[in-house]
Coordinates of C-alpha atoms in Angstrom, one line a residue:
M1 CA 40.6 44.2 -1.5
N2 CA 37.5 43.5 -3.4
Q3 CA 36.3 40.4 -5.9
A4 CA 37.0 42.6 -9.0
D5 CA 40.7 43.4 -7.7
Q6 CA 42.3 40.3 -9.6
T7 CA 41.4 39.7 -13.5
T8 CA 42.6 37.0 -15.6
D9 CA 42.0 37.1 -19.5
G10 CA 40.4 40.3 -18.9
A11 CA 37.7 38.9 -16.9
A12 CA 37.0 40.1 -13.1
L13 CA 37.9 36.8 -10.7
L14 CA 35.7 36.4 -7.5
T15 CA 37.2 35.8 -4.3
I16 CA 36.7 33.1 -2.1
G17 CA 34.2 34.3 -0.2
A18 CA 32.3 35.9 -3.0
F19 CA 32.6 32.6 -4.9
S20 CA 31.3 30.3 -1.7
A21 CA 28.6 32.4 -1.2
R22 CA 27.4 32.2 -5.3
S23 CA 28.5 28.4 -5.4
R24 CA 26.9 27.2 -1.9
L25 CA 30.1 25.6 -1.1
S26 CA 31.9 26.5 2.3
P27 CA 35.8 28.1 2.2
K28 CA 36.6 24.7 3.8
A29 CA 35.1 22.6 1.1
L30 CA 36.5 24.8 -1.5
R31 CA 39.7 24.2 -0.3
L32 CA 39.3 20.3 -0.1
Y33 CA 38.1 20.1 -3.8
D34 CA 41.0 22.3 -4.8
R35 CA 43.1 19.7 -3.2
L36 CA 41.4 16.7 -4.8
G37 CA 41.7 18.2 -8.1
L38 CA 37.8 18.5 -8.2
L39 CA 37.8 22.5 -8.5
A40 CA 40.8 24.4 -8.8
P41 CA 40.9 28.3 -8.6
A42 CA 41.8 30.1 -11.4
R43 CA 44.1 31.9 -9.4
V44 CA 46.4 31.3 -6.0
D45 CA 48.6 34.1 -4.7
E46 CA 52.0 32.5 -4.3
S47 CA 52.8 34.6 -0.9
S48 CA 49.7 34.4 0.9
G49 CA 47.5 31.1 -0.8
Y50 CA 44.8 33.2 -1.3
R51 CA 42.2 31.9 -4.0
W52 CA 40.2 33.4 -6.8
Y53 CA 37.6 31.9 -9.1
R54 CA 36.0 32.7 -12.5
T55 CA 32.3 33.5 -12.5
D56 CA 31.9 30.5 -14.9
Q57 CA 33.2 27.9 -12.4
V58 CA 30.2 28.7 -10.5
A59 CA 28.0 26.5 -12.2
Q60 CA 30.8 23.2 -12.0
A61 CA 31.0 24.1 -8.2
R62 CA 27.1 23.8 -8.0
L63 CA 27.4 20.9 -9.8
V64 CA 29.6 19.5 -7.2
A65 CA 27.8 20.5 -4.5
L66 CA 24.5 18.6 -5.6
L67 CA 26.5 15.3 -6.3
R68 CA 27.8 15.3 -2.7
R69 CA 23.9 16.0 -1.5
I70 CA 23.0 12.7 -3.0
D71 CA 26.0 11.1 -1.4
M72 CA 28.3 10.6 -4.6
P73 CA 31.8 9.7 -3.6
L74 CA 34.4 12.2 -4.5
A75 CA 36.3 9.7 -6.8
E76 CA 32.9 9.7 -8.9
I77 CA 32.5 13.2 -8.9
A78 CA 36.1 13.9 -10.2
E79 CA 34.9 11.8 -13.1
I80 CA 31.9 13.3 -13.9
V81 CA 32.6 16.8 -13.8
G82 CA 35.3 16.2 -16.5
L83 CA 32.7 14.4 -18.7
P84 CA 30.5 16.2 -21.5
G85 CA 27.0 17.1 -20.5
P86 CA 25.1 13.7 -22.1
Q87 CA 27.9 11.6 -20.5
A88 CA 27.7 13.4 -17.0
A89 CA 24.3 12.6 -17.2
A90 CA 24.1 8.9 -17.7
A91 CA 27.1 8.5 -15.0
V92 CA 24.6 10.2 -12.7
A93 CA 21.8 7.8 -13.8
T94 CA 24.1 4.6 -13.3
Y95 CA 25.1 6.0 -10.0
W96 CA 21.6 6.6 -9.1
A97 CA 20.0 3.2 -10.2
A98 CA 22.6 1.6 -8.0
V99 CA 21.4 3.8 -5.0
E100 CA 18.1 2.5 -5.5
E101 CA 19.1 -1.0 -5.7
R102 CA 20.8 -0.4 -2.3
I103 CA 18.0 1.2 -0.8
T104 CA 15.6 -1.4 -1.7
V105 CA 17.6 -4.2 -0.4
Q106 CA 18.2 -2.2 3.1
R107 CA 14.3 -1.5 3.1
A108 CA 13.8 -5.1 3.0
I109 CA 16.3 -5.9 5.7
A110 CA 14.9 -3.1 7.9
S111 CA 11.1 -4.4 7.3
H112 CA 12.4 -8.2 8.1
L113 CA 14.3 -6.9 11.3
R114 CA 11.1 -5.0 12.5
D115 CA 9.1 -7.9 12.0
R116 CA 11.6 -10.4 13.8
L117 CA 12.2 -8.3 16.7
S118 CA 8.6 -7.2 17.1
G119 CA 8.0 -11.1 17.4
R120 CA 5.6 -11.2 14.5
K121 CA 5.9 -14.9 13.1
P122 CA 6.2 -15.9 9.1
E123 CA 2.8 -18.0 9.6
D124 CA 1.0 -14.6 10.6
M125 CA 2.1 -13.0 7.7
Y126 CA 0.9 -15.3 4.6
E127 CA -1.9 -17.6 4.0
I128 CA -0.8 -21.3 2.9
K129 CA -3.1 -22.8 0.1
T130 CA -2.4 -26.0 -1.9
C131 CA -2.4 -27.0 -5.8
E132 CA -2.1 -29.7 -8.0
V133 CA 0.5 -29.5 -11.2
A134 CA 0.6 -31.8 -14.0
E135 CA 3.7 -33.0 -15.4
Q136 CA 5.7 -30.6 -17.7
A137 CA 8.8 -30.8 -19.6
V138 CA 10.9 -27.7 -18.6
L139 CA 14.0 -26.0 -20.1
A140 CA 16.2 -25.4 -17.6
V141 CA 19.5 -23.5 -16.7
R142 CA 21.2 -24.2 -13.3
K143 CA 23.7 -22.1 -11.5
H144 CA 25.4 -21.8 -8.0
L145 CA 25.0 -17.8 -6.9
L146 CA 24.8 -15.8 -4.4
A147 CA 21.6 -14.1 -3.1
D148 CA 22.5 -10.4 -4.4
E149 CA 23.1 -12.0 -7.7
L150 CA 19.3 -13.5 -8.1
P151 CA 17.8 -10.0 -8.9
Q152 CA 20.0 -9.9 -12.1
W153 CA 20.2 -13.6 -12.8
I154 CA 16.5 -14.3 -12.8
P155 CA 15.1 -12.2 -15.2
A156 CA 18.0 -12.4 -17.7
T157 CA 18.0 -16.4 -17.5
F158 CA 14.3 -16.1 -18.1
D159 CA 14.5 -14.2 -21.1
R160 CA 17.0 -16.5 -22.6
L161 CA 14.9 -19.5 -21.8
V162 CA 11.5 -18.0 -23.1
K163 CA 13.1 -17.3 -26.3
A164 CA 14.4 -20.9 -26.6
A165 CA 10.9 -22.2 -25.5
E166 CA 9.6 -20.0 -28.7
D167 CA 11.6 -22.0 -30.9
C168 CA 10.0 -25.1 -29.5
G169 CA 6.3 -24.9 -29.7
G170 CA 6.0 -21.9 -27.5
I171 CA 5.6 -22.0 -23.6
A172 CA 3.7 -24.3 -21.9
G173 CA 3.2 -22.8 -18.1
I174 CA 4.4 -20.5 -15.5
P175 CA 8.6 -19.9 -15.4
F176 CA 9.8 -20.8 -11.8
V177 CA 12.9 -20.7 -9.9
A178 CA 14.0 -24.0 -8.0
Y179 CA 16.3 -24.1 -5.2
Y180 CA 18.7 -27.2 -4.3
A181 CA 19.9 -25.4 -1.6
D182 CA 20.2 -22.4 0.1
V183 CA 20.6 -19.4 -1.7
T184 CA 21.5 -16.6 0.8
E185 CA 24.5 -14.1 1.2
E186 CA 26.8 -17.0 2.2
S187 CA 25.6 -19.8 0.7
D188 CA 25.4 -20.2 -3.6
G189 CA 22.5 -22.8 -3.6
P190 CA 22.6 -23.9 -6.8
A191 CA 19.3 -22.1 -8.0
E192 CA 17.5 -23.2 -11.5
A193 CA 15.7 -21.2 -13.9
C194 CA 13.0 -23.1 -15.8
V195 CA 10.2 -22.3 -18.5
P196 CA 7.8 -25.2 -19.4
V197 CA 7.8 -25.9 -22.9
S198 CA 5.2 -27.4 -25.2
D199 CA 7.3 -29.6 -27.8
V200 CA 9.3 -32.0 -26.0
A201 CA 11.1 -33.6 -28.8
A202 CA 12.3 -29.8 -30.5
A203 CA 13.2 -28.9 -26.9
E204 CA 15.3 -32.0 -26.5
A205 CA 17.0 -30.9 -29.9
Y206 CA 17.4 -27.4 -28.8
A207 CA 18.9 -28.4 -25.5
A208 CA 21.2 -30.6 -26.8
V209 CA 22.9 -28.2 -29.2
S210 CA 22.7 -25.5 -26.6
G211 CA 24.2 -27.6 -23.8
A212 CA 27.2 -28.8 -26.5
S213 CA 27.8 -25.1 -27.4
S214 CA 27.5 -23.4 -24.0
Q215 CA 28.7 -25.8 -21.4
S216 CA 32.4 -24.2 -21.1
S217 CA 30.8 -21.3 -19.9
G218 CA 28.7 -22.4 -16.9
R219 CA 25.3 -21.4 -18.9
S220 CA 24.5 -24.9 -20.1
L221 CA 20.7 -25.4 -21.0
A222 CA 19.0 -28.8 -20.3
L223 CA 15.5 -30.3 -20.7
R224 CA 14.1 -32.5 -18.0
I225 CA 10.4 -33.9 -17.0
E226 CA 9.0 -32.3 -13.8
P227 CA 6.7 -35.0 -12.3
A228 CA 2.9 -34.2 -11.7
Q229 CA 3.2 -32.9 -8.2
R230 CA 0.8 -31.3 -5.1
F231 CA 2.3 -27.9 -3.9
A232 CA 2.1 -26.1 -0.7
Y233 CA 2.7 -22.1 -1.3
A234 CA 2.3 -18.5 -0.2
R235 CA 1.5 -15.6 -2.4
V236 CA 4.0 -12.7 -2.2
N237 CA 4.1 -9.2 -3.2
K238 CA 6.5 -8.0 -5.2
E239 CA 8.1 -5.3 -2.5
D240 CA 8.2 -8.7 -0.6
V241 CA 10.2 -10.4 -3.4
V242 CA 13.8 -9.6 -1.9
F243 CA 16.4 -11.2 0.6
P244 CA 16.0 -11.3 3.3
R245 CA 12.2 -10.4 3.5
I246 CA 11.3 -13.5 1.2
A247 CA 12.7 -15.6 3.6
A248 CA 9.7 -15.4 5.9
A249 CA 7.6 -16.8 3.3
F250 CA 9.9 -19.7 2.9
E251 CA 9.7 -20.4 6.6
A252 CA 5.9 -19.7 6.6
V253 CA 5.2 -22.7 4.3
E254 CA 7.9 -24.8 5.8
D255 CA 6.2 -24.8 9.0
W256 CA 2.8 -25.1 7.9
V257 CA 4.1 -28.6 6.2
Q258 CA 5.4 -29.5 9.3
Q259 CA 2.2 -28.9 11.3
Q260 CA 0.0 -30.6 8.9
G261 CA 2.0 -33.7 8.9
L262 CA 3.3 -33.6 5.5
T263 CA 6.8 -34.0 4.3
V264 CA 8.7 -32.3 1.4
T265 CA 9.5 -34.0 -1.9
G266 CA 11.6 -31.9 -3.6
P267 CA 13.4 -28.6 -3.9
C268 CA 11.2 -25.1 -3.1
R269 CA 10.6 -22.6 -5.6
E270 CA 9.5 -19.3 -6.5
I271 CA 6.7 -19.4 -9.3
Y272 CA 6.5 -16.0 -11.2
F273 CA 3.0 -15.9 -12.8
A274 CA 2.9 -12.2 -12.9
D275 CA 4.3 -9.4 -15.4
W276 CA 6.7 -8.2 -13.2
D277 CA 7.5 -4.7 -14.8
A278 CA 4.1 -3.9 -14.8
A279 CA 3.5 -4.8 -11.1
G280 CA 3.3 -2.4 -8.4
P281 CA 4.9 -2.8 -4.9
A282 CA 1.8 -4.3 -3.5
D283 CA 0.8 -6.4 -6.2
P284 CA 1.4 -10.3 -5.9
V285 CA 3.7 -11.5 -8.6
C286 CA 5.0 -14.9 -7.3
D287 CA 4.1 -17.9 -5.0
V288 CA 6.6 -19.5 -2.7
A289 CA 6.1 -23.3 -2.8
F290 CA 7.3 -26.5 -1.7
P291 CA 6.3 -30.0 -3.2
I292 CA 4.3 -32.1 -0.6
A293 CA 3.2 -35.3 0.4
P294 CA 1.8 -37.2 2.9
I295 CA 4.5 -38.7 5.7
A296 CA 5.4 -42.3 4.3

């Protein structure tokens, strides 16, 4: 029997062998995808179970094959093959963005493990410096969250605070995130996103209105005064601003503070001085800082 011996609607059908060759999917895979409803044959012989496919199914089969090559789960493939082209393209883009995010985290973990297992110490990775920061008023939002929530929460909250600061005389300093307790995969902080603001009176009024309107949602915005402080800090490149790799910067500063006979006087922080979107992986984007003072 050749591939043209069966027809449907006047069109010749391909045997499973011929269809396998053209679609680049094995007969075993084709049978699996049939059972899962991903790629049903055009005709199945009731007595022998033999399958035939239409030539216009080749494109769909090749799509399934390509989606499997990017490790897309079969359940997601089943959804995509039923979508119109633009919607399918958007679904692939969404899936791949999540893959790249996961790979970024995994790459950071692997790098962190290489450093630790090779005996490389945090203090060997960073140069520690000190600086003085004057008193400043900041608009702030505090939240309990885990480490994997930070990459989304920080920029979104900064955007909100920057817009608020623009209504209060403008931004008066560098945005930062303060950590009042550990934020890891198991510990939820809290963390506090802060943007320095120019007009304290306007910011106080803004915070009062915002706090009253958003308190029930846990997104309450507040105004507080940061005292003048001295900081010990390490400068961190963009590629290293991911948990757990960034933990090495915190450890390096903490170790330096202890070696210098100093004490930490408040919450540690990440100070974001660079344009994140414009920065490349090796560009410095933030300082990991601890407020310090001589031991009393």
